[in-house]
Amino acid sequence: MAKYSTNEFKAGLKIMLDADPCAIIENEFIKPGKGQAFNRVKIRNLKTGRVIERTFKSGESVEGADVVDMEMQFLYSDGEFWHFMEPDTFEQYQADENAVSDSVKWLKDQDICTMTLWNDAPLTVTPPNFVELAVAETDPGLKGDTSGGGGKPATLETGAVVRVPLFIQIGELIRVDTRTGEYVSRVKD
Amino acid sequence: MKQLRLRAQMLSTIRSFFDRKVVLEVETPLLCQATGTDPQLDFFSTEYHSLPENKTMYLQTSPEFAMKRLLAAGSGSIFQICKAFRNGESGKYHNPEFSILEWYRVDFNLEQLIDEVINLLTELLAGYCVIESVHKVSYGDIFNQVTDLNAFNFCQQRYASYASKNSISDAIKICGSDHSMWLDFIFSHQVQPQLKKYTICIVDSYPAIQSSLARINSRNPDVADRFEVFIRGIEMGNGFFELSDAKEQERRFNQENKIRQIKGLKRVEKDQLFLQALKAGLPDCSGVALGLDRLLMIMTNTQDIEDVISFPLGRA
């Protein structure tokens, strides 16, 4: 993999840091008029998702990380692995629990999501920002309640639990923001 | 367009300020035969076709040497507004080509020059920033206030333990036993952000190991007669009670060339014309350079130097 010098640093660049693949979020060039130049970098560890701040001496080089984002179709889960397919090449990938982590609760068969591959192996799976899922289970709502005063929990077809307004019924399709895990609206056909 | 007008207005304010004080405006070459040895400054070089051989020329990183040659020739107090070039410096506060205001006051001590810097800034920023008061602090004091460390008395162990406790442990590997680099690291990462709360902050009495082209203080050899001015935590300029001892200057050049060698950088020929001028005699003077693009950033409250330059590097 290519090496990158600090002056090639920019948001989005993927580099290796402490043996983990990371993505640069923000790069700041710090240089006192009379003194050493540094690059202060905000960086996301792509394995853990943690954001940290690190400093490099300007001119230093770091190893690039072979990390790519691919659109993938979710096929099925066999309990141990989650299977995905690249829709253009039909190439299949199996992701383990670490890679799918929480994302899986938003995915149903055939859904398209983004998979991040590191050295051609699944690193993380990111669901679309918004998904539409059916309500599998929820307490019956009170008649006449149209606003979401307090709301109630609802279990969706994928197993995810979200708070929904009281008027939502079993079987209804709802739109959820996967980044916050919050109910957005009812989906009307 | 607003930025263009503001820049023009700023330049005219500067010129009228120095006109009132009878300081002479000068021009010196941007394209020079020699450049500074400072290992922290990367310069642009080019070939001048003077047949039968080519000659290497440099774009100035600052007009300092040429202006001091004028001072040694008896110019009296002078100022210059010009471009300076620093290779590889690009970021929110850096463009490789940038505008400098540099001036020298004959027979001024550092305090007098600091007062003049404050007066000029107050005039330039009037209507753009409220300057309630100017915060003045010595390097050693502010360094100690923020970090509890002694800037002059280097103890690698103490510095390292401070770094690991303050999530800047990268410093340990980067700086090693290099006192000056530790100071740069900690000052830029920990101290400078604390200066954001002051509109204008003057930091003076820098450690002698960071003297640059300033004289060592006559009473305290640990301290250099150097100050920096920060506006809202952004470094605006460096001022010195100027070193005039040719021998000491040559010693610093040699020293810097040694560091260049250790760092694997190209050796730089010492500027002989400048050294000759010092030998002939530089009058006692204080000088300072301010970054004009950054000043415009402050006036317009922008976060990116590209916003105040008509055509930044990427579109130059």
XYZ file of C-alpha atoms in Angstrom:
505
model
C 0.000 0.000 0.000
C 1.126 3.511 -0.781
C 2.634 5.763 1.838
C 1.210 9.209 2.416
C 3.154 12.233 3.549
C 1.490 14.669 5.954
C 1.094 17.213 3.168
C -1.193 14.769 1.371
C -3.434 14.535 4.441
C -7.032 15.530 3.838
C -10.465 14.572 5.041
C -11.395 11.083 3.851
C -7.850 9.732 3.475
C -7.518 6.214 4.906
C -4.329 5.451 6.783
C -2.985 2.799 9.130
C -2.468 3.865 12.729
C -1.369 1.511 15.505
C -2.199 -1.410 13.184
C -5.811 -0.267 12.738
C -7.330 1.260 9.621
C -8.401 4.862 10.204
C -10.013 7.660 8.243
C -8.928 11.278 8.524
C -11.825 13.552 9.444
C -9.975 16.822 9.774
C -6.389 17.881 9.178
C -4.940 21.061 10.629
C -1.517 22.384 9.673
C 0.142 23.971 12.697
C 3.303 25.953 12.128
C 4.716 28.603 14.402
C 6.452 31.284 12.300
C 9.734 30.275 13.892
C 9.380 26.666 14.786
C 8.483 23.085 14.020
C 5.474 22.325 11.807
C 2.909 19.733 12.910
C -0.227 18.202 11.491
C -2.981 17.927 14.086
C -5.389 15.327 12.808
C -8.843 14.259 13.886
C -9.133 10.655 12.932
C -11.731 7.882 13.120
C -10.674 4.365 13.918
C -12.685 2.403 11.357
C -12.676 -0.743 13.460
C -14.001 0.760 16.659
C -15.607 3.927 15.303
C -13.814 5.963 17.964
C -12.658 9.454 17.066
C -9.284 10.513 18.389
C -6.867 13.402 17.919
C -3.303 12.723 16.909
C -0.318 14.820 15.952
C 2.275 14.131 13.285
C 5.487 15.946 12.584
C 5.029 17.590 9.199
C 6.856 15.715 6.480
C 6.407 12.347 8.209
C 4.918 9.515 6.135
C 2.341 6.964 7.158
C 1.127 3.777 5.568
C -2.114 4.023 3.631
C -4.964 1.657 4.486
C -6.565 -0.429 1.754
C -10.094 0.542 2.652
C -12.992 0.905 0.218
C -16.699 1.499 0.580
C -18.952 -0.734 -1.551
C -22.680 -0.948 -2.076
C -23.832 -4.401 -1.029
C -27.041 -6.313 -0.943
C -27.859 -8.147 2.286
C -28.745 -11.757 1.532
C -29.265 -13.710 4.732
C -27.821 -14.606 8.071
C -26.908 -18.133 9.081
C -26.655 -17.222 12.738
C -22.891 -16.968 12.732
C -22.231 -14.923 9.617
C -24.158 -12.360 7.659
C -23.965 -12.822 3.921
C -23.833 -9.975 1.430
C -23.490 -9.739 -2.332
C -21.964 -7.122 -4.564
C -24.847 -6.490 -6.993
C -22.659 -5.876 -10.071
C -20.228 -8.776 -9.826
C -22.397 -11.102 -7.703
C -19.342 -11.608 -5.539
C -20.344 -12.665 -2.051
C -18.897 -11.572 1.281
C -19.542 -12.914 4.735
C -19.335 -10.532 7.647
C -18.967 -11.543 11.261
C -20.675 -10.087 14.304
C -17.988 -7.461 14.825
C -18.432 -6.109 11.327
C -22.207 -5.963 11.298
C -22.546 -4.969 14.979
C -25.656 -2.835 15.489
C -26.285 -2.259 11.793
C -27.880 -5.633 11.344
C -30.978 -4.684 13.286
C -31.910 -2.330 10.441
C -31.358 -4.771 7.609
C -33.811 -7.127 6.024
C -33.123 -9.465 3.131
C -32.462 -7.772 -0.210
C -31.722 -4.394 1.371
C -28.830 -2.375 -0.025
C -26.277 -1.077 2.441
C -22.688 0.165 2.463
C -19.923 -2.230 3.366
C -16.438 -1.004 4.192
C -13.794 -3.504 3.117
C -10.306 -3.554 4.580
C -7.838 -5.651 2.614
C -10.907 -7.065 0.858
C -12.483 -8.282 4.103
C -15.650 -6.783 5.616
C -14.766 -4.231 8.273
C -18.055 -2.473 8.936
C -21.568 -2.448 7.554
C -23.544 0.784 7.440
C -27.284 0.738 6.814
C -28.917 3.428 4.669
C -29.676 6.614 6.660
C -33.377 5.888 6.380
C -35.056 2.493 6.272
C -38.690 1.481 5.946
C -39.706 -1.429 8.143
C -42.961 -3.018 9.244
C -44.041 -3.034 12.879
C -44.110 -6.612 14.165
C -45.253 -5.984 17.673
C -46.552 -3.078 19.711
C -49.236 -2.339 22.316
C -52.541 -1.310 20.806
C -52.759 2.470 20.679
C -55.427 4.608 22.243
C -58.202 5.648 19.913
C -58.181 9.292 18.932
C -54.589 9.928 19.841
C -52.966 11.556 16.835
C -49.916 13.237 18.276
C -46.909 11.492 19.731
C -47.328 12.610 23.318
C -45.352 9.947 25.070
C -45.084 7.228 22.477
C -44.600 3.533 23.021
C -42.012 0.928 22.091
C -42.501 -1.045 18.873
C -40.550 -4.071 17.718
C -39.875 -4.020 13.982
C -39.669 -6.951 11.586
C -35.864 -6.985 11.901
C -35.952 -7.058 15.681
C -35.056 -3.405 16.236
C -37.023 -1.586 18.903
C -37.971 2.065 18.357
C -40.300 4.498 20.074
C -43.322 5.242 17.948
C -46.406 7.460 18.417
C -49.369 5.795 20.097
C -51.436 5.586 16.895
C -49.034 3.206 15.135
C -50.479 -0.283 14.728
C -48.999 -3.723 14.102
C -48.329 -4.313 10.414
C -47.839 -0.651 9.552
C -44.756 0.439 7.600
C -42.684 3.157 9.284
C -39.645 5.205 8.293
C -36.732 5.232 10.744
C -33.518 7.272 10.869
C -30.838 4.636 11.473
C -28.282 7.183 12.694
C -30.412 8.164 15.675
C -32.666 5.132 15.837
C -35.674 7.438 15.845
C -39.069 7.103 14.209
C -39.532 9.605 11.362
C -42.960 9.008 9.864
C -45.589 6.546 8.803
C -45.137 5.277 5.248
C -48.339 5.565 3.235
C -48.665 3.541 0.080
C -14.821 41.874 -3.764
C -15.456 43.009 -0.221
C -12.145 41.423 0.764
C -10.317 43.251 -2.017
C -11.606 46.620 -0.867
C -10.801 45.815 2.732
C -7.247 44.855 1.800
C -6.768 48.105 -0.109
C -8.113 50.041 2.840
C -5.825 48.179 5.252
C -2.765 48.956 3.118
C -3.657 52.611 2.953
C -4.140 52.770 6.741
C -0.706 51.192 7.220
C 0.935 53.646 4.810
C -0.651 56.657 6.456
C 0.348 55.340 9.921
C 4.010 55.159 8.969
C 3.839 58.372 6.987
C 2.805 60.177 10.167
C 5.720 58.598 12.010
C 8.160 59.438 9.200
C 9.138 55.834 8.599
C 10.372 55.305 5.045
C 8.678 52.759 2.801
C 11.186 50.552 0.968
C 11.294 47.709 -1.516
C 13.830 44.899 -1.535
C 14.182 41.944 -3.932
C 11.794 39.006 -3.718
C 14.218 36.986 -5.834
C 17.465 36.727 -3.887
C 20.932 35.199 -4.247
C 20.855 33.824 -0.728
C 18.318 32.655 1.794
C 18.103 31.903 5.496
C 19.536 28.780 7.114
C 16.533 28.273 9.437
C 15.906 24.509 9.333
C 12.196 25.108 9.983
C 11.734 27.127 6.805
C 11.539 25.484 3.433
C 12.171 27.839 0.547
C 11.460 27.972 -3.164
C 14.504 28.020 -5.411
C 14.811 28.605 -9.118
C 17.466 28.815 -11.818
C 18.559 32.117 -13.261
C 19.883 31.662 -16.783
C 23.064 33.685 -16.717
C 25.029 32.008 -19.461
C 27.366 30.227 -19.557
C 26.158 28.855 -16.212
C 22.930 28.897 -14.355
C 22.696 30.449 -10.962
C 20.401 29.273 -8.167
C 18.156 32.014 -6.826
C 15.669 31.947 -3.970
C 12.295 33.485 -3.316
C 12.575 35.263 0.009
C 11.024 33.682 3.094
C 11.067 37.158 4.670
C 12.606 40.528 3.751
C 14.647 40.561 6.947
C 18.211 40.252 5.605
C 17.743 42.794 2.815
C 16.076 45.296 5.113
C 18.876 44.972 7.646
C 21.351 45.693 4.851
C 19.494 48.939 4.233
C 19.565 49.741 7.940
C 23.310 49.094 8.048
C 23.675 51.420 5.058
C 22.046 54.189 7.089
C 18.448 54.142 5.891
C 16.999 55.002 9.297
C 13.640 53.483 10.299
C 11.977 51.643 7.394
C 8.897 49.586 6.587
C 7.948 47.294 3.757
C 4.789 45.611 2.519
C 5.724 42.623 0.396
C 5.164 38.988 -0.451
C 7.099 36.215 1.238
C 7.226 32.575 0.196
C 7.434 29.440 2.316
C 7.452 26.096 0.612
C 5.083 23.403 1.825
C 3.151 25.676 4.175
C -0.500 25.283 3.403
C -3.474 25.159 5.736
C -6.237 27.204 7.261
C -3.716 29.838 8.349
C -1.007 29.278 5.751
C -0.658 29.981 2.065
C 2.818 29.378 0.587
C 2.776 32.916 -0.834
C 1.618 35.479 1.695
C 1.738 39.171 2.512
C 4.000 40.586 5.174
C 4.286 43.973 6.791
C 7.777 44.266 8.207
C 9.275 47.297 9.901
C 12.378 48.349 11.785
C 12.725 51.195 14.247
C 16.200 52.541 14.838
C 16.951 53.213 18.526
C 13.693 51.596 19.652
C 13.846 49.077 22.425
C 11.437 46.149 22.407
C 8.912 47.868 24.690
C 8.660 50.895 22.402
C 8.129 48.625 19.404
C 5.466 46.606 21.220
C 3.623 49.847 21.956
C 3.794 50.803 18.305
C 2.504 47.375 17.217
C -0.447 47.769 19.580
C -1.166 51.284 18.279
C -1.117 50.131 14.673
C -3.310 47.103 15.388
C -5.759 49.245 17.316
C -6.028 51.586 14.349
C -6.395 48.745 11.838
C -8.945 46.789 13.852
C -11.063 49.815 14.792
C -14.618 49.045 13.766
C -13.881 45.316 13.398
C -12.929 44.143 16.879
C -13.384 45.596 20.309
C -10.036 45.805 22.031
C -10.748 46.207 25.733
C -7.229 45.679 26.886
C -4.011 44.148 25.719
C -2.840 41.103 27.617
C 0.911 41.004 28.177
C 2.622 37.963 29.581
C 6.064 36.418 29.486
C 6.617 33.102 27.725
C 7.768 31.439 30.917
C 4.727 32.593 32.890
C 2.044 31.626 30.389
C 3.767 28.286 29.744
C 3.856 27.581 33.450
C 0.286 28.772 34.058
C -1.109 26.408 31.444
C 1.119 23.387 31.943
C 2.786 23.758 35.343
C 6.059 23.073 33.528
C 9.192 25.165 33.474
C 9.882 26.315 29.896
C 13.507 27.170 30.626
C 14.504 24.204 32.697
C 13.956 21.164 30.494
C 13.212 17.872 32.163
C 12.293 15.258 29.572
C 10.603 13.033 32.123
C 8.350 15.798 33.418
C 7.467 16.982 29.936
C 6.661 13.417 28.864
C 4.485 12.776 31.878
C 2.610 16.027 31.186
C 2.092 14.899 27.567
C 0.632 11.519 28.495
C -1.691 13.100 31.037
C -2.991 15.603 28.505
C -3.610 13.295 25.541
C -0.738 14.645 23.502
C 1.446 11.597 23.996
C 2.470 11.787 20.331
C 4.854 14.477 21.557
C 6.952 11.910 23.397
C 8.009 10.134 20.222
C 8.163 13.233 18.036
C 10.130 15.471 20.392
C 12.351 12.994 22.199
C 15.053 14.971 23.980
C 14.690 18.054 21.760
C 13.802 20.843 24.173
C 12.976 23.370 21.478
C 10.632 20.974 19.696
C 8.900 20.194 22.973
C 8.317 23.915 23.456
C 6.892 24.235 19.932
C 4.656 21.218 20.468
C 3.281 22.200 23.843
C 2.963 25.885 23.017
C 1.038 25.257 19.791
C -1.164 22.469 21.184
C -1.806 23.578 24.747
C -0.861 27.211 25.311
C -2.002 28.883 22.098
C -5.627 27.669 22.398
C -5.712 29.412 25.801
C -4.824 32.717 24.143
C -8.078 32.706 22.132
C -9.802 34.634 24.898
C -7.599 37.694 24.356
C -8.184 40.017 21.423
C -4.550 41.066 21.531
C -1.990 39.123 23.519
C 1.725 39.899 23.617
C 4.007 37.077 24.716
C 7.591 38.177 25.388
C 10.858 36.975 26.911
C 11.141 33.833 24.811
C 13.599 31.154 25.888
C 17.075 31.809 24.489
C 16.981 28.506 22.569
C 14.178 30.064 20.508
C 15.939 33.359 19.950
C 15.815 33.191 16.145
C 17.287 36.551 15.073
C 16.784 38.290 18.394
C 19.438 39.378 20.846
C 19.957 37.488 24.057
C 18.809 39.628 26.965
C 21.698 41.583 28.457
C 20.665 40.809 32.052
C 19.307 37.277 31.704
C 21.130 34.947 29.303
C 18.255 32.416 29.396
C 15.932 34.879 27.727
C 15.819 36.289 24.209
C 14.598 39.817 23.445
C 11.789 38.477 21.332
C 8.019 38.823 21.449
C 5.088 37.441 19.542
C 1.717 39.021 19.041
C -1.413 36.860 19.005
C -4.892 38.008 18.083
C -7.583 35.680 19.396
C -4.929 33.007 19.710
C -3.722 33.305 16.132
C -0.041 34.056 15.685
C 0.232 37.429 13.947
C 3.888 38.280 14.127
C 7.333 38.066 15.638
C 9.371 40.984 16.926
C 13.006 41.171 17.949
C 15.502 43.505 19.469
C 17.695 42.783 16.501
C 20.876 40.812 16.747
C 23.678 42.992 15.349
C 26.729 40.953 16.324
C 28.077 39.552 13.038
C 30.070 36.844 14.789
C 27.087 35.636 16.800
C 24.949 35.728 13.644
C 27.475 33.603 11.765
C 27.631 31.199 14.702
C 23.819 30.793 14.542
C 23.987 30.211 10.779
C 26.599 27.493 11.289
C 24.562 25.977 14.074
C 21.430 25.917 11.904
C 23.353 24.363 9.040
C 24.477 21.640 11.421
C 20.856 20.965 12.346
C 19.974 20.940 8.645
C 22.613 18.271 8.128
C 21.290 16.141 11.007
C 17.773 16.423 9.583
C 19.013 15.478 6.128
C 18.185 18.888 4.684
C 20.271 20.653 2.075
C 23.040 22.898 3.356
C 22.358 26.571 2.768
C 25.103 29.028 1.843
C 25.356 31.752 4.424
C 24.188 35.129 3.166
C 27.586 36.843 2.937
C 26.164 40.208 1.892
C 24.033 40.210 5.021
C 26.962 39.194 7.241
C 29.101 41.943 5.687
C 26.393 44.465 6.462
C 26.335 43.347 10.105
C 30.116 43.660 10.236
C 29.866 47.180 8.862
C 27.463 47.900 11.696
C 23.727 47.522 12.191
C 22.352 50.351 14.307
C 20.537 49.339 17.500
C 17.003 48.665 16.334
C 13.881 46.622 16.941
C 11.909 45.051 14.143
C 8.716 43.088 13.656
C 6.787 41.362 10.876
C 3.026 40.915 10.794
C 1.037 38.575 8.567
C -1.404 40.754 6.664
C -3.590 37.945 5.331
C -4.239 36.719 8.864
C -5.041 40.256 9.942
C -7.677 40.356 7.204
C -9.004 37.033 8.474
C -9.497 38.633 11.882
C -11.148 41.725 10.408
C -13.578 39.684 8.352
C -13.974 36.930 10.916
C -13.156 34.146 8.449
C -11.670 30.784 9.335
C -9.731 30.111 6.154
C -6.894 32.142 4.693
C -8.194 31.287 1.215
C -11.143 33.575 1.891
C -8.942 36.679 2.009
C -6.556 35.924 -0.866
C -7.709 36.782 -4.382
C -6.232 33.608 -5.866
C -4.912 31.108 -3.300
C -2.317 28.497 -4.276
C -4.795 26.040 -5.809
C -6.004 28.692 -8.257
C -2.913 30.904 -8.504
